[in-house]
Amino acid sequence: MKHSIYLFGVLTLAAAAGCKKDNYPAPGSMLTGHLLYKTDTIQVERNQVPFQIYQYGFGKVGPIGSTFSQDGTLSAVLFDGTYKIIVPNGQGPFMWKQTPAGDPDTVNVTLKGNQSVDLQVTPYYMIRNANITISGGTVSATCKLEKIITDANAKDVERVSLYINKDQFVSGGDNIANKDLAAADITDMNNISLSVAVPSMTPTQNYVYARIGLKIAGLEDMIFSPLQKISF
Amino acid sequence: MKKLLSITAIVAVVLGLTGCKKDSDFLNVQPTTFLTTDQVFSDPNLALTVLADLYNRQEDISSLDGNSNDPGWRSFADFSESFPSENGSSYIVQRTGWPYGQWAIDWSTAYTYIREVNLFLERDSASTQLADADKKRFYAEGRFLRAMYYFELCKRYGGVPLILHSLTLPSKDITTIQFPRAKESDIYDFVISEAEAVKADLPADPATKSRASRAAAVAMECRAALYAASIAKYGASTPAVSLPGGEVGIPASKANDYYTKALNAAKEIIAGTDGAYSLYNNGGNLSDNYANLFIDKASAESIYYEDFKTGGKVHSFTTNDQPYSLSDEGGDAGRLDPSLNLVEQYEKLDNTFAPLATVDGTNNPIYYTNLQDIFAGRDARLAGTVLLPDGLYKGKKVDIWAGYVLGDGSIVTSDEAGHTVALPGTQTKVQVVGTDGPVNGLELRTQSGFYIRKYIDPAVGSGRRGQGSTVAFIRYRYAEVLLNAAEASFELGHPDDAATYMNQVRARAGLTTPLAAGDITFDRIVHERRIELAFEGHILFDMKRWRLAHKVWDGTPTSVTDIKTNLGVAGTHSTQPWGLWPYKVYNPTDPTTNGKWIFRETKPALATGYNKFLFGNYYSQISNDAIAANPKLIRQPNQ
């Protein structure tokens, strides 16, 4: 009879220990960030400009990867800890800081709770004073190109494009109409104008979204003006 | 008691008897369930089985049998050269690009293979029992297979660690077996030098096609040198696609040297030094002749192929891609449908380009009496590669048409292939759409208006799941060698030689007006390879080495104007597969058009994505696991 009391005790202990779930808590800290040039956000194409987050100290090292959204923001839900963020070489319409060896330099983030991080980069060009209007079924846009990098790393303009789309994703791949202006046809970088007719849409809607994009020679990612909703 | 005594005595005697055996004999028992290395490498037939396994595990980007994740037909179905008519594979035309890891060979699969070839070579050369002739040939074949494999790795990854002997896991320092990536040019140099080194030990015999032959080694050398040369030359246009250590990218100064090597290798095969090879030309209908080249295993054109055999290894390419209405197997057909993008590229017989005439100058439809009239007067390879509407398969016509078009331009059709409906003003139901489609979203029938003909086996029963087809997949053939020679000659500044080589391939396809030296341009070289080598696993690697991939698959949707203009111009974008749908005219009031055919360029409704090839796609991603296990591997550019 004594034995069964012992047994009872052991079982109770086992049951109590078993109450604890054996899986880890989910990551709970939100890391958000912006691609910035000084105070201006860099607008890019969705799903095209990747970033990589590394965390050291846990054996194998590999990046957690994702891409910036089209307004140049990143977000990731992580565990608290110390992380390093990079943008791989050759990605984005901008120059990411590099180490003397030519590797992308890291941005260190110590995450403790939700946190926002600004990623300062130097774009090759910025699209300034973008003004998009509609009149008579034609979307017209004017803007100015500001060349930011003028040293040995400078790159030429390949083309400027105006894109319109039915929804908020507007880029070379996501558009219902577009107009290209090749570099050779640009006479004044301070005064660029483009226009494109709005095609018929099914179902009909009385607005479109528009952005001006700039393709830089030798880079595959375009830089854009902020998204505008054009109602008519 | 007595009994116990006698049992003990017997046991003692038995133990005593067995105890007479030497300890070493007792402990060294020969296994009965597997063969030891010494046994295998003492018998040429057993050694050959090891080699056969290595042959069987070669890598191809496209293959007729494929594997369970990527069945054979699907490995041909991308890059907007075709439309995949299988609902589970629509993702091919719905994605908007490729992940960086696309086309990679799994890193550990790759180096397992390399290790096993290295072990084979070591064991073969250590063998004392094999006859010298066998040993030598096996050794040459092993080195050929290893070079082929490194070539395949290099096409995908650029420079990879060049491991030429089997490695043993060290007890302490793992870093002694971590090797950095070699330069991309080092791998190509290795492939070229290995081919030169082993060719003398391989049979110069055109009948040896599924095992390494002298010509196979030289053809591999030729292609490898050409790839290296064009990466050196055209890589200069994409400086972003390179690494400072040369793991990716080859200096432009090496281009001429590689082109010369490619040309010399091609000349060796053309001169017949490696055996008598020639273009397959058995007369008769030129399109049939071209199609038969892929069926006839004894053809003098094929140099090296992956063979299949009834009762051994068969494939289901015919099962998957045969025309639906003439299928051997209900519910299996029509998956691989060539696109209009490709079909428009076939020249007219006077060497000029023209889009298929669907409308006249004022945008009114052109009426054709017969379905095939619109394709008349084209390069014979069109009907040899693509099964056109009304085309013959096993002596019967395929039934491809999209519906009736009425006098007012409206269309009577159905979403069910072969469905019958009463036309306006009539009572009798008639068939309003072909039994082979095209109907949007109706899988296993064509959705582009074409079926594939290349590799489709006309043998009875080859389309059955249980029987399968034994058509071989040609890895190297004489026409490609000629085109390699043409490209190398052109790049080395001899367009006259280039024209001579290229005209042979073109004449076989009915383009009998020879091109002059002045006609040979880079565009011509690119175009000829796209046509001659369509669906043979070349397009991705060709577009990569010319650094055209990011221009052709540029991530912007393809319009009908794009399809019909800039034909034969290298780098014209092609990001979505289009189709050409025939309609029958029903207009009893107008006897001049009634019963005739019109054609409309149609983008299959499922083709909603577009191809977008990024700089980071030029070289497949080395997996993070591989890099974590070997930090000496540096990452690919732009990833």
PDB file of N, CA and C in Angstrom, chain B residues 308-386:
ATOM      1  N   PHE B 308      16.992   4.396 -74.232  1.00  0.00           N
ATOM      2  CA  PHE B 308      15.908   3.732 -73.501  1.00  0.00           C
ATOM      3  C   PHE B 308      15.634   2.407 -74.181  1.00  0.00           C
ATOM      4  N   LYS B 309      15.086   1.457 -73.429  1.00  0.00           N
ATOM      5  CA  LYS B 309      14.889   0.126 -73.978  1.00  0.00           C
ATOM      6  C   LYS B 309      13.661  -0.522 -73.355  1.00  0.00           C
ATOM      7  N   THR B 310      12.861  -1.138 -74.202  1.00  0.00           N
ATOM      8  CA  THR B 310      11.697  -1.859 -73.693  1.00  0.00           C
ATOM      9  C   THR B 310      12.165  -2.973 -72.766  1.00  0.00           C
ATOM     10  N   GLY B 311      11.538  -3.078 -71.622  1.00  0.00           N
ATOM     11  CA  GLY B 311      11.943  -4.091 -70.668  1.00  0.00           C
ATOM     12  C   GLY B 311      12.985  -3.580 -69.694  1.00  0.00           C
ATOM     13  N   GLY B 312      13.544  -2.417 -69.991  1.00  0.00           N
ATOM     14  CA  GLY B 312      14.512  -1.817 -69.082  1.00  0.00           C
ATOM     15  C   GLY B 312      14.020  -0.448 -68.680  1.00  0.00           C
ATOM     16  N   LYS B 313      14.633   0.560 -69.272  1.00  0.00           N
ATOM     17  CA  LYS B 313      14.284   1.929 -68.910  1.00  0.00           C
ATOM     18  C   LYS B 313      13.480   2.541 -70.049  1.00  0.00           C
ATOM     19  N   VAL B 314      12.259   2.964 -69.767  1.00  0.00           N
ATOM     20  CA  VAL B 314      11.441   3.624 -70.785  1.00  0.00           C
ATOM     21  C   VAL B 314      11.004   4.971 -70.235  1.00  0.00           C
ATOM     22  N   HIS B 315      10.431   5.810 -71.086  1.00  0.00           N
ATOM     23  CA  HIS B 315       9.960   7.114 -70.602  1.00  0.00           C
ATOM     24  C   HIS B 315       8.544   7.376 -71.078  1.00  0.00           C
ATOM     25  N   SER B 316       7.932   8.384 -70.490  1.00  0.00           N
ATOM     26  CA  SER B 316       6.521   8.634 -70.803  1.00  0.00           C
ATOM     27  C   SER B 316       6.323   9.953 -71.537  1.00  0.00           C
ATOM     28  N   PHE B 317       7.327  10.366 -72.287  1.00  0.00           N
ATOM     29  CA  PHE B 317       7.188  11.637 -73.012  1.00  0.00           C
ATOM     30  C   PHE B 317       6.039  11.563 -74.017  1.00  0.00           C
ATOM     31  N   THR B 318       5.953  10.457 -74.742  1.00  0.00           N
ATOM     32  CA  THR B 318       4.864  10.311 -75.712  1.00  0.00           C
ATOM     33  C   THR B 318       3.519  10.212 -75.000  1.00  0.00           C
ATOM     34  N   THR B 319       3.476   9.465 -73.915  1.00  0.00           N
ATOM     35  CA  THR B 319       2.233   9.355 -73.144  1.00  0.00           C
ATOM     36  C   THR B 319       1.739  10.739 -72.732  1.00  0.00           C
ATOM     37  N   ASN B 320       2.659  11.575 -72.272  1.00  0.00           N
ATOM     38  CA  ASN B 320       2.270  12.878 -71.754  1.00  0.00           C
ATOM     39  C   ASN B 320       1.919  13.882 -72.843  1.00  0.00           C
ATOM     40  N   ASP B 321       2.489  13.726 -74.022  1.00  0.00           N
ATOM     41  CA  ASP B 321       2.413  14.814 -75.001  1.00  0.00           C
ATOM     42  C   ASP B 321       1.762  14.448 -76.326  1.00  0.00           C
ATOM     43  N   GLN B 322       1.290  13.207 -76.457  1.00  0.00           N
ATOM     44  CA  GLN B 322       0.651  12.824 -77.719  1.00  0.00           C
ATOM     45  C   GLN B 322      -0.648  13.609 -77.901  1.00  0.00           C
ATOM     46  N   PRO B 323      -1.140  13.723 -79.152  1.00  0.00           N
ATOM     47  CA  PRO B 323      -2.401  14.456 -79.362  1.00  0.00           C
ATOM     48  C   PRO B 323      -3.557  13.746 -78.657  1.00  0.00           C
ATOM     49  N   TYR B 324      -4.431  14.526 -78.063  1.00  0.00           N
ATOM     50  CA  TYR B 324      -5.504  13.965 -77.238  1.00  0.00           C
ATOM     51  C   TYR B 324      -6.409  13.034 -78.039  1.00  0.00           C
ATOM     52  N   SER B 325      -6.809  13.490 -79.223  1.00  0.00           N
ATOM     53  CA  SER B 325      -7.800  12.711 -79.977  1.00  0.00           C
ATOM     54  C   SER B 325      -7.209  11.411 -80.514  1.00  0.00           C
ATOM     55  N   LEU B 326      -5.878  11.327 -80.593  1.00  0.00           N
ATOM     56  CA  LEU B 326      -5.245  10.120 -81.134  1.00  0.00           C
ATOM     57  C   LEU B 326      -4.440   9.416 -80.052  1.00  0.00           C
ATOM     58  N   SER B 327      -4.775   9.701 -78.799  1.00  0.00           N
ATOM     59  CA  SER B 327      -3.989   9.179 -77.693  1.00  0.00           C
ATOM     60  C   SER B 327      -4.157   7.676 -77.532  1.00  0.00           C
ATOM     61  N   ASP B 328      -3.065   7.018 -77.148  1.00  0.00           N
ATOM     62  CA  ASP B 328      -3.111   5.600 -76.804  1.00  0.00           C
ATOM     63  C   ASP B 328      -3.716   5.387 -75.428  1.00  0.00           C
ATOM     64  N   GLU B 329      -3.775   6.464 -74.670  1.00  0.00           N
ATOM     65  CA  GLU B 329      -4.100   6.314 -73.257  1.00  0.00           C
ATOM     66  C   GLU B 329      -5.075   7.409 -72.879  1.00  0.00           C
ATOM     67  N   GLY B 330      -6.344   7.043 -72.616  1.00  0.00           N
ATOM     68  CA  GLY B 330      -7.321   8.066 -72.244  1.00  0.00           C
ATOM     69  C   GLY B 330      -6.845   8.832 -71.026  1.00  0.00           C
ATOM     70  N   GLY B 331      -6.911  10.154 -71.098  1.00  0.00           N
ATOM     71  CA  GLY B 331      -6.542  10.943 -69.939  1.00  0.00           C
ATOM     72  C   GLY B 331      -5.066  11.246 -69.825  1.00  0.00           C
ATOM     73  N   ASP B 332      -4.291  10.932 -70.834  1.00  0.00           N
ATOM     74  CA  ASP B 332      -2.887  11.306 -70.825  1.00  0.00           C
ATOM     75  C   ASP B 332      -2.518  11.794 -72.214  1.00  0.00           C
ATOM     76  N   ALA B 333      -2.293  13.073 -72.346  1.00  0.00           N
ATOM     77  CA  ALA B 333      -1.961  13.624 -73.666  1.00  0.00           C
ATOM     78  C   ALA B 333      -1.699  15.117 -73.557  1.00  0.00           C
ATOM     79  N   GLY B 334      -1.182  15.639 -74.656  1.00  0.00           N
ATOM     80  CA  GLY B 334      -1.240  17.078 -74.952  1.00  0.00           C
ATOM     81  C   GLY B 334      -0.653  18.061 -73.970  1.00  0.00           C
ATOM     82  N   ARG B 335       0.280  17.650 -73.116  1.00  0.00           N
ATOM     83  CA  ARG B 335       0.721  18.594 -72.090  1.00  0.00           C
ATOM     84  C   ARG B 335       1.649  19.689 -72.607  1.00  0.00           C
ATOM     85  N   LEU B 336       2.491  19.353 -73.554  1.00  0.00           N
ATOM     86  CA  LEU B 336       3.523  20.306 -73.987  1.00  0.00           C
ATOM     87  C   LEU B 336       3.103  20.937 -75.316  1.00  0.00           C
ATOM     88  N   ASP B 337       2.651  22.190 -75.275  1.00  0.00           N
ATOM     89  CA  ASP B 337       2.128  22.842 -76.467  1.00  0.00           C
ATOM     90  C   ASP B 337       3.054  23.973 -76.896  1.00  0.00           C
ATOM     91  N   PRO B 338       3.766  23.826 -78.013  1.00  0.00           N
ATOM     92  CA  PRO B 338       4.662  24.903 -78.456  1.00  0.00           C
ATOM     93  C   PRO B 338       3.900  26.217 -78.627  1.00  0.00           C
ATOM     94  N   SER B 339       4.579  27.310 -78.383  1.00  0.00           N
ATOM     95  CA  SER B 339       3.908  28.605 -78.410  1.00  0.00           C
ATOM     96  C   SER B 339       4.050  29.271 -79.763  1.00  0.00           C
ATOM     97  N   LEU B 340       3.182  30.237 -80.003  1.00  0.00           N
ATOM     98  CA  LEU B 340       3.255  31.013 -81.238  1.00  0.00           C
ATOM     99  C   LEU B 340       4.557  31.816 -81.279  1.00  0.00           C
ATOM    100  N   ASN B 341       5.056  32.204 -80.097  1.00  0.00           N
ATOM    101  CA  ASN B 341       6.325  32.936 -80.026  1.00  0.00           C
ATOM    102  C   ASN B 341       7.399  32.207 -80.819  1.00  0.00           C
ATOM    103  N   LEU B 342       7.450  30.881 -80.652  1.00  0.00           N
ATOM    104  CA  LEU B 342       8.445  30.078 -81.364  1.00  0.00           C
ATOM    105  C   LEU B 342       8.044  29.898 -82.821  1.00  0.00           C
ATOM    106  N   VAL B 343       6.760  29.599 -83.053  1.00  0.00           N
ATOM    107  CA  VAL B 343       6.310  29.268 -84.407  1.00  0.00           C
ATOM    108  C   VAL B 343       6.529  30.443 -85.366  1.00  0.00           C
ATOM    109  N   GLU B 344       6.319  31.658 -84.885  1.00  0.00           N
ATOM    110  CA  GLU B 344       6.515  32.833 -85.753  1.00  0.00           C
ATOM    111  C   GLU B 344       7.961  32.971 -86.224  1.00  0.00           C
ATOM    112  N   GLN B 345       8.881  32.339 -85.498  1.00  0.00           N
ATOM    113  CA  GLN B 345      10.299  32.535 -85.803  1.00  0.00           C
ATOM    114  C   GLN B 345      10.785  31.729 -87.004  1.00  0.00           C
ATOM    115  N   TYR B 346       9.971  30.789 -87.492  1.00  0.00           N
ATOM    116  CA  TYR B 346      10.441  29.971 -88.616  1.00  0.00           C
ATOM    117  C   TYR B 346      10.396  30.795 -89.897  1.00  0.00           C
ATOM    118  N   GLU B 347      11.506  30.749 -90.638  1.00  0.00           N
ATOM    119  CA  GLU B 347      11.636  31.602 -91.822  1.00  0.00           C
ATOM    120  C   GLU B 347      10.798  31.097 -92.981  1.00  0.00           C
ATOM    121  N   LYS B 348      10.624  32.005 -93.951  1.00  0.00           N
ATOM    122  CA  LYS B 348      10.087  31.582 -95.236  1.00  0.00           C
ATOM    123  C   LYS B 348      11.240  31.004 -96.054  1.00  0.00           C
ATOM    124  N   LEU B 349      10.897  30.313 -97.132  1.00  0.00           N
ATOM    125  CA  LEU B 349      11.935  29.586 -97.862  1.00  0.00           C
ATOM    126  C   LEU B 349      12.918  30.506 -98.579  1.00  0.00           C
ATOM    127  N   ASP B 350      12.588  31.804 -98.670  1.00  0.00           N
ATOM    128  CA  ASP B 350      13.546  32.729 -99.282  1.00  0.00           C
ATOM    129  C   ASP B 350      14.419  33.410 -98.221  1.00  0.00           C
ATOM    130  N   ASN B 351      14.534  32.798 -97.067  1.00  0.00           N
ATOM    131  CA  ASN B 351      15.396  33.293 -95.976  1.00  0.00           C
ATOM    132  C   ASN B 351      14.919  34.599 -95.362  1.00  0.00           C
ATOM    133  N   THR B 352      13.667  34.959 -95.543  1.00  0.00           N
ATOM    134  CA  THR B 352      13.191  36.185 -94.901  1.00  0.00           C
ATOM    135  C   THR B 352      12.210  35.827 -93.789  1.00  0.00           C
ATOM    136  N   PHE B 353      11.988  36.802 -92.946  1.00  0.00           N
ATOM    137  CA  PHE B 353      11.071  36.616 -91.828  1.00  0.00           C
ATOM    138  C   PHE B 353       9.752  37.309 -92.128  1.00  0.00           C
ATOM    139  N   ALA B 354       8.672  36.691 -91.766  1.00  0.00           N
ATOM    140  CA  ALA B 354       7.369  37.335 -91.887  1.00  0.00           C
ATOM    141  C   ALA B 354       6.441  36.685 -90.887  1.00  0.00           C
ATOM    142  N   PRO B 355       5.645  37.475 -90.188  1.00  0.00           N
ATOM    143  CA  PRO B 355       4.681  36.853 -89.274  1.00  0.00           C
ATOM    144  C   PRO B 355       3.638  36.075 -90.056  1.00  0.00           C
ATOM    145  N   LEU B 356       3.051  35.069 -89.454  1.00  0.00           N
ATOM    146  CA  LEU B 356       1.972  34.326 -90.093  1.00  0.00           C
ATOM    147  C   LEU B 356       0.839  35.307 -90.374  1.00  0.00           C
ATOM    148  N   ALA B 357       0.387  35.333 -91.642  1.00  0.00           N
ATOM    149  CA  ALA B 357      -0.560  36.373 -92.057  1.00  0.00           C
ATOM    150  C   ALA B 357      -1.963  36.038 -91.569  1.00  0.00           C
ATOM    151  N   THR B 358      -2.392  36.694 -90.506  1.00  0.00           N
ATOM    152  CA  THR B 358      -3.751  36.468 -90.003  1.00  0.00           C
ATOM    153  C   THR B 358      -4.682  37.582 -90.444  1.00  0.00           C
ATOM    154  N   VAL B 359      -4.134  38.768 -90.638  1.00  0.00           N
ATOM    155  CA  VAL B 359      -4.959  39.902 -91.077  1.00  0.00           C
ATOM    156  C   VAL B 359      -4.251  40.612 -92.223  1.00  0.00           C
ATOM    157  N   ASP B 360      -5.033  41.309 -93.042  1.00  0.00           N
ATOM    158  CA  ASP B 360      -4.429  42.057 -94.144  1.00  0.00           C
ATOM    159  C   ASP B 360      -4.075  43.471 -93.671  1.00  0.00           C
ATOM    160  N   GLY B 361      -3.680  44.316 -94.619  1.00  0.00           N
ATOM    161  CA  GLY B 361      -3.208  45.654 -94.263  1.00  0.00           C
ATOM    162  C   GLY B 361      -4.233  46.495 -93.538  1.00  0.00           C
ATOM    163  N   THR B 362      -5.499  46.224 -93.760  1.00  0.00           N
ATOM    164  CA  THR B 362      -6.533  47.029 -93.104  1.00  0.00           C
ATOM    165  C   THR B 362      -7.156  46.291 -91.931  1.00  0.00           C
ATOM    166  N   ASN B 363      -6.402  45.321 -91.408  1.00  0.00           N
ATOM    167  CA  ASN B 363      -6.836  44.604 -90.213  1.00  0.00           C
ATOM    168  C   ASN B 363      -8.055  43.721 -90.395  1.00  0.00           C
ATOM    169  N   ASN B 364      -8.388  43.389 -91.660  1.00  0.00           N
ATOM    170  CA  ASN B 364      -9.464  42.424 -91.883  1.00  0.00           C
ATOM    171  C   ASN B 364      -8.867  41.034 -91.911  1.00  0.00           C
ATOM    172  N   PRO B 365      -9.602  40.027 -91.437  1.00  0.00           N
ATOM    173  CA  PRO B 365      -9.029  38.680 -91.414  1.00  0.00           C
ATOM    174  C   PRO B 365      -8.752  38.164 -92.827  1.00  0.00           C
ATOM    175  N   ILE B 366      -7.713  37.353 -92.931  1.00  0.00           N
ATOM    176  CA  ILE B 366      -7.409  36.679 -94.195  1.00  0.00           C
ATOM    177  C   ILE B 366      -8.044  35.298 -94.127  1.00  0.00           C
ATOM    178  N   TYR B 367      -8.734  34.922 -95.225  1.00  0.00           N
ATOM    179  CA  TYR B 367      -9.451  33.644 -95.239  1.00  0.00           C
ATOM    180  C   TYR B 367      -8.613  32.584 -95.939  1.00  0.00           C
ATOM    181  N   TYR B 368      -8.497  31.422 -95.320  1.00  0.00           N
ATOM    182  CA  TYR B 368      -7.732  30.329 -95.898  1.00  0.00           C
ATOM    183  C   TYR B 368      -8.656  29.161 -96.177  1.00  0.00           C
ATOM    184  N   THR B 369      -8.421  28.503 -97.316  1.00  0.00           N
ATOM    185  CA  THR B 369      -9.251  27.363 -97.672  1.00  0.00           C
ATOM    186  C   THR B 369      -8.933  26.160 -96.790  1.00  0.00           C
ATOM    187  N   ASN B 370      -7.619  25.913 -96.591  1.00  0.00           N
ATOM    188  CA  ASN B 370      -7.214  24.778 -95.755  1.00  0.00           C
ATOM    189  C   ASN B 370      -6.498  25.295 -94.522  1.00  0.00           C
ATOM    190  N   LEU B 371      -6.616  24.496 -93.474  1.00  0.00           N
ATOM    191  CA  LEU B 371      -6.016  24.909 -92.204  1.00  0.00           C
ATOM    192  C   LEU B 371      -4.507  25.125 -92.310  1.00  0.00           C
ATOM    193  N   GLN B 372      -3.850  24.312 -93.136  1.00  0.00           N
ATOM    194  CA  GLN B 372      -2.398  24.392 -93.156  1.00  0.00           C
ATOM    195  C   GLN B 372      -1.865  25.439 -94.131  1.00  0.00           C
ATOM    196  N   ASP B 373      -2.778  26.098 -94.891  1.00  0.00           N
ATOM    197  CA  ASP B 373      -2.302  27.044 -95.902  1.00  0.00           C
ATOM    198  C   ASP B 373      -1.482  28.172 -95.292  1.00  0.00           C
ATOM    199  N   ILE B 374      -1.850  28.579 -94.084  1.00  0.00           N
ATOM    200  CA  ILE B 374      -1.175  29.720 -93.467  1.00  0.00           C
ATOM    201  C   ILE B 374       0.295  29.383 -93.168  1.00  0.00           C
ATOM    202  N   PHE B 375       0.591  28.094 -93.042  1.00  0.00           N
ATOM    203  CA  PHE B 375       1.968  27.690 -92.699  1.00  0.00           C
ATOM    204  C   PHE B 375       2.779  27.312 -93.944  1.00  0.00           C
ATOM    205  N   ALA B 376       2.186  27.475 -95.110  1.00  0.00           N
ATOM    206  CA  ALA B 376       2.854  27.017 -96.332  1.00  0.00           C
ATOM    207  C   ALA B 376       4.113  27.830 -96.594  1.00  0.00           C
ATOM    208  N   GLY B 377       5.080  27.175 -97.202  1.00  0.00           N
ATOM    209  CA  GLY B 377       6.291  27.867 -97.630  1.00  0.00           C
ATOM    210  C   GLY B 377       7.203  28.260 -96.487  1.00  0.00           C
ATOM    211  N   ARG B 378       7.187  27.476 -95.423  1.00  0.00           N
ATOM    212  CA  ARG B 378       8.050  27.789 -94.277  1.00  0.00           C
ATOM    213  C   ARG B 378       9.144  26.733 -94.145  1.00  0.00           C
ATOM    214  N   ASP B 379      10.166  27.094 -93.417  1.00  0.00           N
ATOM    215  CA  ASP B 379      11.222  26.188 -92.966  1.00  0.00           C
ATOM    216  C   ASP B 379      10.609  24.825 -92.591  1.00  0.00           C
ATOM    217  N   ALA B 380      11.154  23.745 -93.162  1.00  0.00           N
ATOM    218  CA  ALA B 380      10.569  22.417 -92.923  1.00  0.00           C
ATOM    219  C   ALA B 380      10.645  22.003 -91.461  1.00  0.00           C
ATOM    220  N   ARG B 381      11.524  22.632 -90.710  1.00  0.00           N
ATOM    221  CA  ARG B 381      11.639  22.260 -89.300  1.00  0.00           C
ATOM    222  C   ARG B 381      10.401  22.673 -88.502  1.00  0.00           C
ATOM    223  N   LEU B 382       9.594  23.614 -89.051  1.00  0.00           N
ATOM    224  CA  LEU B 382       8.367  23.992 -88.339  1.00  0.00           C
ATOM    225  C   LEU B 382       7.465  22.776 -88.163  1.00  0.00           C
ATOM    226  N   ALA B 383       7.135  22.134 -89.307  1.00  0.00           N
ATOM    227  CA  ALA B 383       6.242  20.970 -89.212  1.00  0.00           C
ATOM    228  C   ALA B 383       6.967  19.750 -88.652  1.00  0.00           C
ATOM    229  N   GLY B 384       8.296  19.802 -88.592  1.00  0.00           N
ATOM    230  CA  GLY B 384       9.042  18.688 -88.015  1.00  0.00           C
ATOM    231  C   GLY B 384       9.139  18.781 -86.503  1.00  0.00           C
ATOM    232  N   THR B 385       9.031  19.994 -85.979  1.00  0.00           N
ATOM    233  CA  THR B 385       9.142  20.210 -84.535  1.00  0.00           C
ATOM    234  C   THR B 385       7.771  20.298 -83.890  1.00  0.00           C
ATOM    235  N   VAL B 386       6.828  20.916 -84.643  1.00  0.00           N
ATOM    236  CA  VAL B 386       5.511  21.237 -84.102  1.00  0.00           C
ATOM    237  C   VAL B 386       4.459  20.472 -84.887  1.00  0.00           C
TER     238      VAL B 386
END
